[in-house]
Short mmCIF file of C-alpha atoms and ligand atoms in Angstrom, two decimals:
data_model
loop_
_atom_site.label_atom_id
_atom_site.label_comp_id
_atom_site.label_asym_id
_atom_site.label_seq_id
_atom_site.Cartn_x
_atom_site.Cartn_y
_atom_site.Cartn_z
CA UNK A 895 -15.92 11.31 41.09
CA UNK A 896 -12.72 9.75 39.59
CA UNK A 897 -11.76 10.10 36.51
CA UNK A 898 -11.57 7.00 34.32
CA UNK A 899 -10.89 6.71 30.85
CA UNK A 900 -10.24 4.09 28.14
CA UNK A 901 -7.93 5.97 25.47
CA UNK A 902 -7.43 3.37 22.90
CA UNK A 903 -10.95 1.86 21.45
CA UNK A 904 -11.91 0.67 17.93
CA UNK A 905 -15.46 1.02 16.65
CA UNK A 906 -17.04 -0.37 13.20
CA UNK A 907 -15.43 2.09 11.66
CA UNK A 908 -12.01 0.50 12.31
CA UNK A 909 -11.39 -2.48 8.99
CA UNK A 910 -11.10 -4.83 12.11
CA UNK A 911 -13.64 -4.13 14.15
CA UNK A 912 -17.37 -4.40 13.52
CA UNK A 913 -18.99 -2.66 16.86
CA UNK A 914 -21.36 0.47 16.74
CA UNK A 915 -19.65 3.89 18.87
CA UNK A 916 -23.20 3.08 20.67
CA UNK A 917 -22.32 -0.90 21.53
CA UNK A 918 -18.49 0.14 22.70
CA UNK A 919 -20.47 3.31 25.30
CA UNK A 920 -22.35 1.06 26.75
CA UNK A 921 -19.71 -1.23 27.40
CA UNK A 922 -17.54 1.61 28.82
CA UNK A 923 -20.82 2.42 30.64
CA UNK A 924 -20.45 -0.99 32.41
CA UNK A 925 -16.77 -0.87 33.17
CA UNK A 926 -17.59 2.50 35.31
CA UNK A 927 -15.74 4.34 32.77
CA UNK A 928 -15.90 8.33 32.87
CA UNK A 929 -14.47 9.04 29.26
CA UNK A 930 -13.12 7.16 25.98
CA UNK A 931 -11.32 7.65 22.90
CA UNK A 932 -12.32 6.07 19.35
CA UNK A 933 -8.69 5.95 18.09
CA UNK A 934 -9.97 3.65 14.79
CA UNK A 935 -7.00 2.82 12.50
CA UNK A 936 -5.49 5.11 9.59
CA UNK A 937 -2.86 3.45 8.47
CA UNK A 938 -1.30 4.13 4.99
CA UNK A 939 1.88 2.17 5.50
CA UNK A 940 -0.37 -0.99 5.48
CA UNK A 941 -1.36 -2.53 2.44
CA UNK A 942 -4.10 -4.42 3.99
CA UNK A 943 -5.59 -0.69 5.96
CA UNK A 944 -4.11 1.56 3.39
CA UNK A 945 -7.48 1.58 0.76
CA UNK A 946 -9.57 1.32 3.76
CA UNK A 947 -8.21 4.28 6.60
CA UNK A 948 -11.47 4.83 8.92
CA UNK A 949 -14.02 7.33 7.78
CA UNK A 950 -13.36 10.11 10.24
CA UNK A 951 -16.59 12.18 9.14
CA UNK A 952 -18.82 9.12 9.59
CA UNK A 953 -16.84 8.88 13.10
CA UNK A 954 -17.75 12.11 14.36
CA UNK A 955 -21.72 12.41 13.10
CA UNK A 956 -21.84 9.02 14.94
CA UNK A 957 -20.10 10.40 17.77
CA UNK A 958 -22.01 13.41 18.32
CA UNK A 959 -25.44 11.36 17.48
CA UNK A 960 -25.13 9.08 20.18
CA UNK A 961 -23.73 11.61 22.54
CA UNK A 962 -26.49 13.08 24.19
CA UNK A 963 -27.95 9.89 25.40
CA UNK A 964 -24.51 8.34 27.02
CA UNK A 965 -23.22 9.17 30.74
CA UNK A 966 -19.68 8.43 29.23
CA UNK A 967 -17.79 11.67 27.26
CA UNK A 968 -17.16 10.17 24.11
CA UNK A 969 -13.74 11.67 22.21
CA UNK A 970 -12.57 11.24 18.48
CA UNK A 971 -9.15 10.06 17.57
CA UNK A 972 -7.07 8.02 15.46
CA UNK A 973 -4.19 5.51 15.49
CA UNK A 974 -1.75 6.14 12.94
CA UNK A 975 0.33 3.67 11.58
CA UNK A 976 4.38 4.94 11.55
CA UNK A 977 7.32 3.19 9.99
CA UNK A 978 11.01 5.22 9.48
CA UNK A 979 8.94 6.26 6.59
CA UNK A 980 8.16 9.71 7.31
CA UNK A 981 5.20 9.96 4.01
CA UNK A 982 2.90 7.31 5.23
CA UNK A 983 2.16 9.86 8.35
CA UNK A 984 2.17 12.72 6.35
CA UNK A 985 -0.37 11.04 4.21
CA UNK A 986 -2.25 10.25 7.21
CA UNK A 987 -2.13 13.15 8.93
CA UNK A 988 -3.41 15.34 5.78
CA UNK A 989 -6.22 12.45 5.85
CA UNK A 990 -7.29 13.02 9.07
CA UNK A 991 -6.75 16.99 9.20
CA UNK A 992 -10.63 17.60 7.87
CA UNK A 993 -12.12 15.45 11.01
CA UNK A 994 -10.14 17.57 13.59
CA UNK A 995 -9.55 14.56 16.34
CA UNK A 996 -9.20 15.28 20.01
CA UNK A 997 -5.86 12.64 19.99
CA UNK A 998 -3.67 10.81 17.97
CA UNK A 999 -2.09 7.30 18.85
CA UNK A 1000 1.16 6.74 16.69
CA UNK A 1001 1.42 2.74 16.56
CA UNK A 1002 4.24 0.77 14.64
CA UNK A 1003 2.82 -2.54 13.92
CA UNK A 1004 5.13 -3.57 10.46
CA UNK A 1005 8.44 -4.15 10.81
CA UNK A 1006 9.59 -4.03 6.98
CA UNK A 1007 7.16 -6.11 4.94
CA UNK A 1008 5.53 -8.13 7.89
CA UNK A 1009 3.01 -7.18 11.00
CA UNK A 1010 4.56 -7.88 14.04
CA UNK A 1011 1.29 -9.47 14.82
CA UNK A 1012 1.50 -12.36 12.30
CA UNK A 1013 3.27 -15.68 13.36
CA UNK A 1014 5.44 -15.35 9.78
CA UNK A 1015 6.90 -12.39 11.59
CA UNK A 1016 8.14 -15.24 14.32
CA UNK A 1017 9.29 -17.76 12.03
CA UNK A 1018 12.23 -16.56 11.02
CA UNK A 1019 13.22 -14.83 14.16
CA UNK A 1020 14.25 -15.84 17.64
CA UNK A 1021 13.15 -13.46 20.53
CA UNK A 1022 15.64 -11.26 20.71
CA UNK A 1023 16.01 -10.69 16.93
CA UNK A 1024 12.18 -10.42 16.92
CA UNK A 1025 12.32 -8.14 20.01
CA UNK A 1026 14.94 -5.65 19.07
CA UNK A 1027 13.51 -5.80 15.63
CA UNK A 1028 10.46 -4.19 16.49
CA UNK A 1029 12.13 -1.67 19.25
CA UNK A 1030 14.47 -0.35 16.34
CA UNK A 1031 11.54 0.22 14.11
CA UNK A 1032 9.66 1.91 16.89
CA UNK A 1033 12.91 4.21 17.52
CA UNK A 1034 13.24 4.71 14.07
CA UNK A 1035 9.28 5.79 13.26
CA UNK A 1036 8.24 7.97 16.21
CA UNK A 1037 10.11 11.10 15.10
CA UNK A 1038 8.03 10.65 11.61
CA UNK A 1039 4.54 11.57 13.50
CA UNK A 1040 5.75 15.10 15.88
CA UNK A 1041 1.74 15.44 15.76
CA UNK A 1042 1.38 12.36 18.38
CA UNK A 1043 -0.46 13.00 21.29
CA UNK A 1044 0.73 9.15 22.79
CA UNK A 1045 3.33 6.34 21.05
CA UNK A 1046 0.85 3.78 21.76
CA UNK A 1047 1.86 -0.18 22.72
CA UNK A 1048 5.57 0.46 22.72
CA UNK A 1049 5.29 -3.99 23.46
CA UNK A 1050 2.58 -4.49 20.50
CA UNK A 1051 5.54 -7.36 19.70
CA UNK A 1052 4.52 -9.13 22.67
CA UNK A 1053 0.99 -9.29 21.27
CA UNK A 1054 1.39 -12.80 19.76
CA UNK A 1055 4.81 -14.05 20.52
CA UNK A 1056 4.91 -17.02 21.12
CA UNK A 1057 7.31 -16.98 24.20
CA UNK A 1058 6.75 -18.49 27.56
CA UNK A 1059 8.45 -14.65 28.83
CA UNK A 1060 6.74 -12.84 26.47
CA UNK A 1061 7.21 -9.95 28.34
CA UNK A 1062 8.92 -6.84 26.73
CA UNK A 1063 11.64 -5.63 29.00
CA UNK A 1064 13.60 -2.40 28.99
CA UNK A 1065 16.82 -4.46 28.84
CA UNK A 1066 15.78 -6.03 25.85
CA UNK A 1067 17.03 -3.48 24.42
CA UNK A 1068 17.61 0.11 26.49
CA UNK A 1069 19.67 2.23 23.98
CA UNK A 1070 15.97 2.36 21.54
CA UNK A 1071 14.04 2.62 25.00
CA UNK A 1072 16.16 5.31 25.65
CA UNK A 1073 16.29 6.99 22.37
CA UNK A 1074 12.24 6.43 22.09
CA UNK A 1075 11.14 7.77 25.56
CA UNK A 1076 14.19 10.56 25.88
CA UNK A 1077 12.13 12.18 22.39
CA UNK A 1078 8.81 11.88 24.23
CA UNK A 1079 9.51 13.43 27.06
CA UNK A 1080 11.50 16.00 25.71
CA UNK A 1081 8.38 16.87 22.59
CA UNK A 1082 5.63 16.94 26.13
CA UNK A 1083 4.34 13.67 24.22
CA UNK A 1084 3.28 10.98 26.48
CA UNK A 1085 3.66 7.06 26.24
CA UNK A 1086 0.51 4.81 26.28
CA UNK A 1087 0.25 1.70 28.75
CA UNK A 1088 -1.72 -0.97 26.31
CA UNK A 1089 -3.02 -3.49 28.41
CA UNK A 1090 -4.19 -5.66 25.66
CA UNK A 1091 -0.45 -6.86 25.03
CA UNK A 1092 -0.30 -8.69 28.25
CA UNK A 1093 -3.66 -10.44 27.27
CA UNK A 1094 -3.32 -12.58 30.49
CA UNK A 1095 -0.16 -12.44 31.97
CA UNK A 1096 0.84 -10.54 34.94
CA UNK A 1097 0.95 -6.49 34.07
CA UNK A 1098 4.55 -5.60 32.81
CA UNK A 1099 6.61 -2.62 32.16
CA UNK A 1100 7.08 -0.74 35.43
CA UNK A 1101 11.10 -1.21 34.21
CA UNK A 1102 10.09 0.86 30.85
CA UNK A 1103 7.39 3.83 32.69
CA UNK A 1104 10.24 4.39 35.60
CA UNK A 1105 12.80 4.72 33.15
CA UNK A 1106 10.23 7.04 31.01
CA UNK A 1107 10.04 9.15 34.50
CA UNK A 1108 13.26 9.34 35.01
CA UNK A 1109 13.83 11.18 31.41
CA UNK A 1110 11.83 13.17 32.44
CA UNK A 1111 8.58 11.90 30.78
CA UNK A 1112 5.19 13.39 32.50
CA UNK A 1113 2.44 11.51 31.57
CA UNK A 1114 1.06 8.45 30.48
CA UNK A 1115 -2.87 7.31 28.47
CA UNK A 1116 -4.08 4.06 29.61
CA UNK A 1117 -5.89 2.06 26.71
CA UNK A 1118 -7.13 -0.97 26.36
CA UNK A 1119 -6.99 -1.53 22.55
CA UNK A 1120 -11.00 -2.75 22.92
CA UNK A 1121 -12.18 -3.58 19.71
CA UNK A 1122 -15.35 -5.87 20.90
CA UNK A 1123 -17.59 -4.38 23.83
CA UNK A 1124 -16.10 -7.07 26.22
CA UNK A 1125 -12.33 -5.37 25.81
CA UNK A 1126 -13.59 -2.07 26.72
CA UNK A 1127 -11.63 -0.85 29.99
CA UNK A 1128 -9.86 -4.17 30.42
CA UNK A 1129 -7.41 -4.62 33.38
CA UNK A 1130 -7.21 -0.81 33.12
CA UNK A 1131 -7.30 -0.20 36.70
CA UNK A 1132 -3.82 -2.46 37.07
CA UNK A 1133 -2.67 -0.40 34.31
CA UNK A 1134 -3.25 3.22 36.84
CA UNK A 1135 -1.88 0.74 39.63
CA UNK A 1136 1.60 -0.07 37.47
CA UNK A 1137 1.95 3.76 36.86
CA UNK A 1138 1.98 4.99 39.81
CA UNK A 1139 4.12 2.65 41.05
CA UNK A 1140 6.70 3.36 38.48
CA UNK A 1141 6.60 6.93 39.52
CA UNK A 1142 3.98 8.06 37.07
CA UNK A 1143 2.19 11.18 38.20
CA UNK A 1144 -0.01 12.09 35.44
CA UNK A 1145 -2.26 10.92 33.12
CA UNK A 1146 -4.38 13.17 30.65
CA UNK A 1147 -7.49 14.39 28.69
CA UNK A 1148 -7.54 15.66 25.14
CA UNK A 1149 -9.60 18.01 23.66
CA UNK A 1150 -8.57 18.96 19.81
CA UNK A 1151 -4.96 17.46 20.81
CA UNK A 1152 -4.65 19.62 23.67
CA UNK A 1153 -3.82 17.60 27.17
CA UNK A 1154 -5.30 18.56 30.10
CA UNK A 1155 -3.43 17.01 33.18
CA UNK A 1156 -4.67 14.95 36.07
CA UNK A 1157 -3.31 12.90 38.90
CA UNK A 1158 -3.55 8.93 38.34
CA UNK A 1159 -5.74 7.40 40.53
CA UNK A 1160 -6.73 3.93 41.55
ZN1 ZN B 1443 -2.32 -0.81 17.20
ZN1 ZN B 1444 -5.52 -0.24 18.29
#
């Protein structure tokens, strides 16, 4: 049986999403899904997350309840939120140290005071300037987080511009891309294709995984960033499709952080 797994879902106990770990199975269930991670949000550099970091404990007794009863292997994790400020992931990480997660997703979603995601962040900014804005944050957070298992939506700008080409391009801006995925490859981390950025474009970023390759990164995560059951597994399998054409070989398990490496499949 292939192996397919969704590496980037939100339960209830993410602030922003209000599904049970049960509701998000059984949608994983549906999608033909072998295996997903809860990565719900912990994310101290946000003022908005920061009194409010998911309940890891509640995460795992839910986990492990529902288990037994699901034909999908259900995994704990965590996206942390990373800025150059290297004591928002320490903070995090001594959160989360208790709830011993299988994986961690280090996301960037602020760029100085504002979310990326917000259409303020746009307003003041044409694309490039919003582009590159958000690459040189990403370059400048991901050494903050050296417990990372993924850097997850390296394009999480994309998410909302409001661009005809929204796409995020390695020439937008390739001295972070290289400075990013060069650190990556070099720490064993991998690099996460999000497929939620492209909401529903055409699938982008064989420019950025080839060039990851070619650095000699190994492996990528595929994740859909599901946080309602619908999302769960979503345009994954053109995700696996993109990798391997970009001259991804691997993708990869974690149990308590450790990878366990497996050949992408269709
Ligand atoms: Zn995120
Ligand atoms: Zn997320």
């Amino acid at each position: 049986m292939k192996q397919y797994c969704d590496y980037h879902v939100h339960s209830h106990h993410s602030l922003d999403a209000a599904c049970s770990i049960r509701e998000m199975a059984e949608a994983a269930v549906q999608a033909g899904l072998s295996e997903i991670c809860f990565t719900d949000h912990v994310e101290f550099e946000d003022p908005e997350c920061r009194d409010n970091p998911a309940d890891l404990a509640a995460q795992r007794a839910e986990v492990e309840q529902e288990q037994p009863a699901l034909p999908v292997r259900l995994l704990r994790g965590a996206e942390i939120g990373i800025t150059p400020d290297a004591s928002f992931a320490e903070q995090a990480m001594a959160y989360i140290a208790p709830a011993q997660v299988d994986f961690i997703i280090g996301s960037v979603h602020r760029v100085g005071e504002e979310n990326a995601y917000r259409p303020g962040y746009f307003m003041e900014r044409d694309r490039q300037a919003a582009y590159c804005g958000y690459l040189e944050q990403l370059a400048a957070s991901v050494r903050t987080l050296p417990q990372l298992s993924v850097l997850g939506h390296y394009d999480y700008v994309a998410k909302r511009a409001p661009y005809a080409q929204r796409a995020v391009r390695y020439a937008d801006l390739p001295e972070a891309f290289d400075d990013i995925l060069r650190y990556l490859a070099q720490q064993g981390k991998g690099l996460e294709v999000n497929t939620a950025s492209w909401r529903d474009d055409v699938p982008w970023g064989i420019d950025v995984l080839a060039r990851f390759v070619e650095l000699g990164g190994e492996f990528v995560t595929f994740g859909s960033d599901a946080h309602v059951p619908g999302q769960v597994g979503k345009r994954l399998k053109e995700a696996r499709a993109l990798a391997l054409a970009a001259g991804v070989r691997y993708t990869a398990t974690f149990r308590g952080l450790v990878p366990h490496f497996f050949p992408i499949e269709v």
